[in-house]
CSV table of C-alpha atoms in Angstrom, one decimal:
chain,number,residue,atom,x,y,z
A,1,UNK,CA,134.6,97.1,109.0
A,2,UNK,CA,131.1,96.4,107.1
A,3,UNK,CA,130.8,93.1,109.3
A,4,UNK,CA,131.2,94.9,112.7
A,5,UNK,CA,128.9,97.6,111.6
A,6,UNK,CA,126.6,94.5,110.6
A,7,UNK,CA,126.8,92.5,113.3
A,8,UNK,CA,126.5,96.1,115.7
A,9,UNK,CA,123.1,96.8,114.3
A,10,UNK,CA,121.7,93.8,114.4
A,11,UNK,CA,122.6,93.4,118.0
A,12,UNK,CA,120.2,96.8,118.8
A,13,UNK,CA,117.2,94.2,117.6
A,14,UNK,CA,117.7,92.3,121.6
A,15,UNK,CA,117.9,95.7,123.0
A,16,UNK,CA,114.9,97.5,125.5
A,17,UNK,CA,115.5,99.9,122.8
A,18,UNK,CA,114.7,98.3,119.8
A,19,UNK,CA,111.9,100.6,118.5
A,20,UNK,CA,114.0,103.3,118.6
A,21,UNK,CA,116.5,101.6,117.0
A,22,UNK,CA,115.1,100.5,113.8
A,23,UNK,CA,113.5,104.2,113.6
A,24,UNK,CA,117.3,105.5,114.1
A,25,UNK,CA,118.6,102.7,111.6
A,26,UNK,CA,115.9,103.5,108.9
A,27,UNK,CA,116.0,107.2,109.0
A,28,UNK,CA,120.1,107.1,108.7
A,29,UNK,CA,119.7,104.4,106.0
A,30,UNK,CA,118.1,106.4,103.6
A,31,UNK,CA,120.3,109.1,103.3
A,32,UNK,CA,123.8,107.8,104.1
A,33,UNK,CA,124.0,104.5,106.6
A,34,UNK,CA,125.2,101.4,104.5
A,35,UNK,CA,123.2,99.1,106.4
A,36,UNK,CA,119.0,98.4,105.9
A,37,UNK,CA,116.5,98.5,108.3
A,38,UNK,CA,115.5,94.8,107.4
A,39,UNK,CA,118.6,93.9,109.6
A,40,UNK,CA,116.8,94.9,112.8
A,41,UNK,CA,113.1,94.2,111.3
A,42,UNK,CA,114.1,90.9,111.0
A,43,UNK,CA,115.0,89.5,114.3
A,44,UNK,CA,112.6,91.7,115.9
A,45,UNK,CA,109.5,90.3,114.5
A,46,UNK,CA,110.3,87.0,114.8
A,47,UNK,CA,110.5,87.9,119.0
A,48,UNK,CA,107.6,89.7,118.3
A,49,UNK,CA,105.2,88.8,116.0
A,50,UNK,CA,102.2,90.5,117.0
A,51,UNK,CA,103.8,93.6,116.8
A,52,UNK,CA,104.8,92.9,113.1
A,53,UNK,CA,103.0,95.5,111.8
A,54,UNK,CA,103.8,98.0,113.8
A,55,UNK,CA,107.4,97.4,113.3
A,56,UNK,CA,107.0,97.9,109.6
A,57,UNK,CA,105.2,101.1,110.4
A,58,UNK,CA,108.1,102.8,113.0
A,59,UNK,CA,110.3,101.3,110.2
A,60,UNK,CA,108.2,102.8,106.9
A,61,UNK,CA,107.7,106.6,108.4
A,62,UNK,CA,111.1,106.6,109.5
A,63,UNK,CA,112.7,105.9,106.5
A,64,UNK,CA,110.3,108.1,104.6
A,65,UNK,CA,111.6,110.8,106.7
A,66,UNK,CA,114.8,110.1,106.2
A,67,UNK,CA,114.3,110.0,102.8
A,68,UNK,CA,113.7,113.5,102.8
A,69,UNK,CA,116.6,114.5,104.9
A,70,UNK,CA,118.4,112.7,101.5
A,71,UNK,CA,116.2,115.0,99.2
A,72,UNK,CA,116.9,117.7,101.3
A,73,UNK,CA,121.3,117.2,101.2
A,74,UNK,CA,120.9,116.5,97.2
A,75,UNK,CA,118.9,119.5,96.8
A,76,UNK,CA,120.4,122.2,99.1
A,77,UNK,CA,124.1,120.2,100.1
A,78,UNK,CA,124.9,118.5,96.8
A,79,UNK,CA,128.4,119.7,96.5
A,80,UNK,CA,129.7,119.3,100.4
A,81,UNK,CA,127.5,116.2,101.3
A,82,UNK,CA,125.7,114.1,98.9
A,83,UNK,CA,128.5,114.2,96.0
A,84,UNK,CA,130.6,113.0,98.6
A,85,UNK,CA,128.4,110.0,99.7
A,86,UNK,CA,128.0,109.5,96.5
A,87,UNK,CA,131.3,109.1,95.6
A,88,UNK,CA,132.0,106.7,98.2
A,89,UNK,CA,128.8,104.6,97.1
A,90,UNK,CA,130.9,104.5,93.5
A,91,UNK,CA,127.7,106.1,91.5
A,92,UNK,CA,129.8,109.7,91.1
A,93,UNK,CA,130.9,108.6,87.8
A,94,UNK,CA,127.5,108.2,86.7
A,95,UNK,CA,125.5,111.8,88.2
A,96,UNK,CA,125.7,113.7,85.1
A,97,UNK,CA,124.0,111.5,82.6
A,98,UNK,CA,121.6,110.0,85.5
A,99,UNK,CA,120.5,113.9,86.2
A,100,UNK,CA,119.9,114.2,82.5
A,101,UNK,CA,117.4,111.2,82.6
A,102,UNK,CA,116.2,111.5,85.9
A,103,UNK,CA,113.0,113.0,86.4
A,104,UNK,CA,111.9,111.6,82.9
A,105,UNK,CA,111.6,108.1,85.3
A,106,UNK,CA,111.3,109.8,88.8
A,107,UNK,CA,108.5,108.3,90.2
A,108,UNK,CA,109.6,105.0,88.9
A,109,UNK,CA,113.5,105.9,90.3
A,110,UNK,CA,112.1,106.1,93.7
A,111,UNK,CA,109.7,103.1,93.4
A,112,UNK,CA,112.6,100.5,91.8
A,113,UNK,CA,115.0,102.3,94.8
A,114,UNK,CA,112.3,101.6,98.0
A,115,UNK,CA,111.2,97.9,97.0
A,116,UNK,CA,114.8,96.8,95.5
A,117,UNK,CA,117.9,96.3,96.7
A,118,UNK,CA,119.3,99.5,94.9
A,119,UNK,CA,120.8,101.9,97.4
A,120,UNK,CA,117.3,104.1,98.4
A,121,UNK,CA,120.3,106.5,99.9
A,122,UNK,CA,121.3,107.0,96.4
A,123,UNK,CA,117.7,108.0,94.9
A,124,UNK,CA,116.9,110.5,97.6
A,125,UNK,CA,119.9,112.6,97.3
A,126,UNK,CA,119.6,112.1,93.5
A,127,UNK,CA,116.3,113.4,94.0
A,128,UNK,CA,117.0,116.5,95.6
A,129,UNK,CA,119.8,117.0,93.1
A,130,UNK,CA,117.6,117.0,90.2
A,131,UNK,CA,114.5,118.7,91.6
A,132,UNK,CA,112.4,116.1,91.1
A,133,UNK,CA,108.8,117.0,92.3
A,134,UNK,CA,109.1,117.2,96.5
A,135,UNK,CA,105.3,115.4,96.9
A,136,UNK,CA,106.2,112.8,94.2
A,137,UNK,CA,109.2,111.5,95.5
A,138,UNK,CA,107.4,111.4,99.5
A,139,UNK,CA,104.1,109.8,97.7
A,140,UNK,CA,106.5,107.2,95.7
A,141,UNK,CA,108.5,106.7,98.8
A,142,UNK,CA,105.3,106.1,101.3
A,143,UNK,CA,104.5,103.3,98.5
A,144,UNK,CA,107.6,102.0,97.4
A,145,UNK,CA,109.1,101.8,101.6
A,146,UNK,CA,105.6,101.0,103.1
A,147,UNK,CA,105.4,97.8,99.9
A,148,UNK,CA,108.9,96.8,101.3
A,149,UNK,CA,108.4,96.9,105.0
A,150,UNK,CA,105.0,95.3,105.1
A,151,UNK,CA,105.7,93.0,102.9
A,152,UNK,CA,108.3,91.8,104.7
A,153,UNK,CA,106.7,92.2,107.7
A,154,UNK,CA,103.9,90.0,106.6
A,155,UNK,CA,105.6,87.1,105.6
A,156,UNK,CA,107.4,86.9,108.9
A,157,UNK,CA,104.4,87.5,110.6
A,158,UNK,CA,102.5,84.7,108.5
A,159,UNK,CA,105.7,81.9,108.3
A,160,UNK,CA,107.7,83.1,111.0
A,161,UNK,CA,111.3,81.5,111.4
A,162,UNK,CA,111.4,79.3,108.0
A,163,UNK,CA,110.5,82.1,105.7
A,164,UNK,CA,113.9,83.9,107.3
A,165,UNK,CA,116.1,82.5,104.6
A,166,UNK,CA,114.0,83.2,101.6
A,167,UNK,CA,113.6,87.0,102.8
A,168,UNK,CA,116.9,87.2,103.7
A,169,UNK,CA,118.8,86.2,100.4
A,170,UNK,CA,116.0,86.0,97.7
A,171,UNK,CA,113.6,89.0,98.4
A,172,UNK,CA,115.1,91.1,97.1
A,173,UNK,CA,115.7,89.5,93.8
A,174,UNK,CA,112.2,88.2,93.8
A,175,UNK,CA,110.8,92.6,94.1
A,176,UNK,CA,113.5,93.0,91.5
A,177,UNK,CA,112.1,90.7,89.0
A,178,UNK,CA,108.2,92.1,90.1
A,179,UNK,CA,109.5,95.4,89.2
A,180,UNK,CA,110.9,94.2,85.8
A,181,UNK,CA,107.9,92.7,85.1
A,182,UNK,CA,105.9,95.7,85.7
A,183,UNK,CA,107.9,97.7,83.7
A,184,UNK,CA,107.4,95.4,80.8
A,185,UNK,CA,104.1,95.2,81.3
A,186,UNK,CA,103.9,98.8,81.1
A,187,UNK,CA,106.0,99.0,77.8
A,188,UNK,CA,103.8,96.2,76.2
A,189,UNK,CA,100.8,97.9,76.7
A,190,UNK,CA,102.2,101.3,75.3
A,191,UNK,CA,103.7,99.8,72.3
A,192,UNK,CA,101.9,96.9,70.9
């Protein structure tokens, strides 16, 4: 069923329509749609490439937004939406002990969730769940989806076609490992 869904949304990248999709696609993806933005990004920037940029853009502000419709289920919906969604995403188990911890790390929740691989569905709900601050999680989300998009955005628009592979299997390891490193970095320079 995941394949169809797959192989559905990328088709909307040949589309008249295509703008409208990724901004539909992104804005779902944040707060319950299984499948990223970078699906429809991908194929439309290489057609595209001058418009690379603005791609990421329709693709940042709509994910940002909804983002905030996932705040907004977490904080005012928990129980009849996002525990659900959550459920279904296998991270029920986990909601007590992660809403414990939470906003300790909430700025760094959202930024590891926007530039990683990590569901970004899961942080926004989370984050209406545990009311962390409303203008830190959009500020961490402008950064954390706008570092994402435009990054990939400009590698496609720089290397075109033979960069595809790389983003497309090793990206997000690569901002996973970044983000590692940043977070040691951080603990080095508190603790030694």
């Amino acid at each position: 069923m995941l394949r169809g869904l797959y192989d559905w949304t990328i088709s909307l990248a040949a589309g008249k329509h295509a703008m409208w999709a990724l901004a539909i696609v992104a804005f779902i993806e944040s707060s319950f749609f299984p499948i990223p933005p970078d699906v429809l990004m991908i194929p439309m920037i290489l057609a595209t490439p001058h418009r690379a940029f603005r791609i990421a853009m329709v693709a940042m502000v709509a994910s940002v937004l909804g983002g905030m419709l996932g705040y907004a289920i977490g904080a005012f919906a928990f129980e009849q939406i996002g525990k659900p969604i959550l459920e279904h995403l296998g991270k029920a188990d986990k909601m007590e002990a992660f809403n414990e911890r939470f906003n300790d790390f909430g700025f760094w929740a959202v930024l590891i969730a926007g530039l990683t691989p990590f569901p970004y569905k899961v942080i926004t709900i989370m984050s209406g769940w545990t009311g962390l601050p409303f203008w830190t999680f959009m500020v961490t989300s402008i950064i954390a989806r706008g570092g994402r998009f435009f990054l990939v955005a400009g590698l496609l628009w720089k290397f075109g076609e033979p960069i595809r592979d790389f983003i497309e299997k090793r990206l997000g390891l690569m901002l996973t490992l970044f983000v590692i490193l940043l977070l040691g970095g951080f603990y080095l320079v508190k603790y030694l």
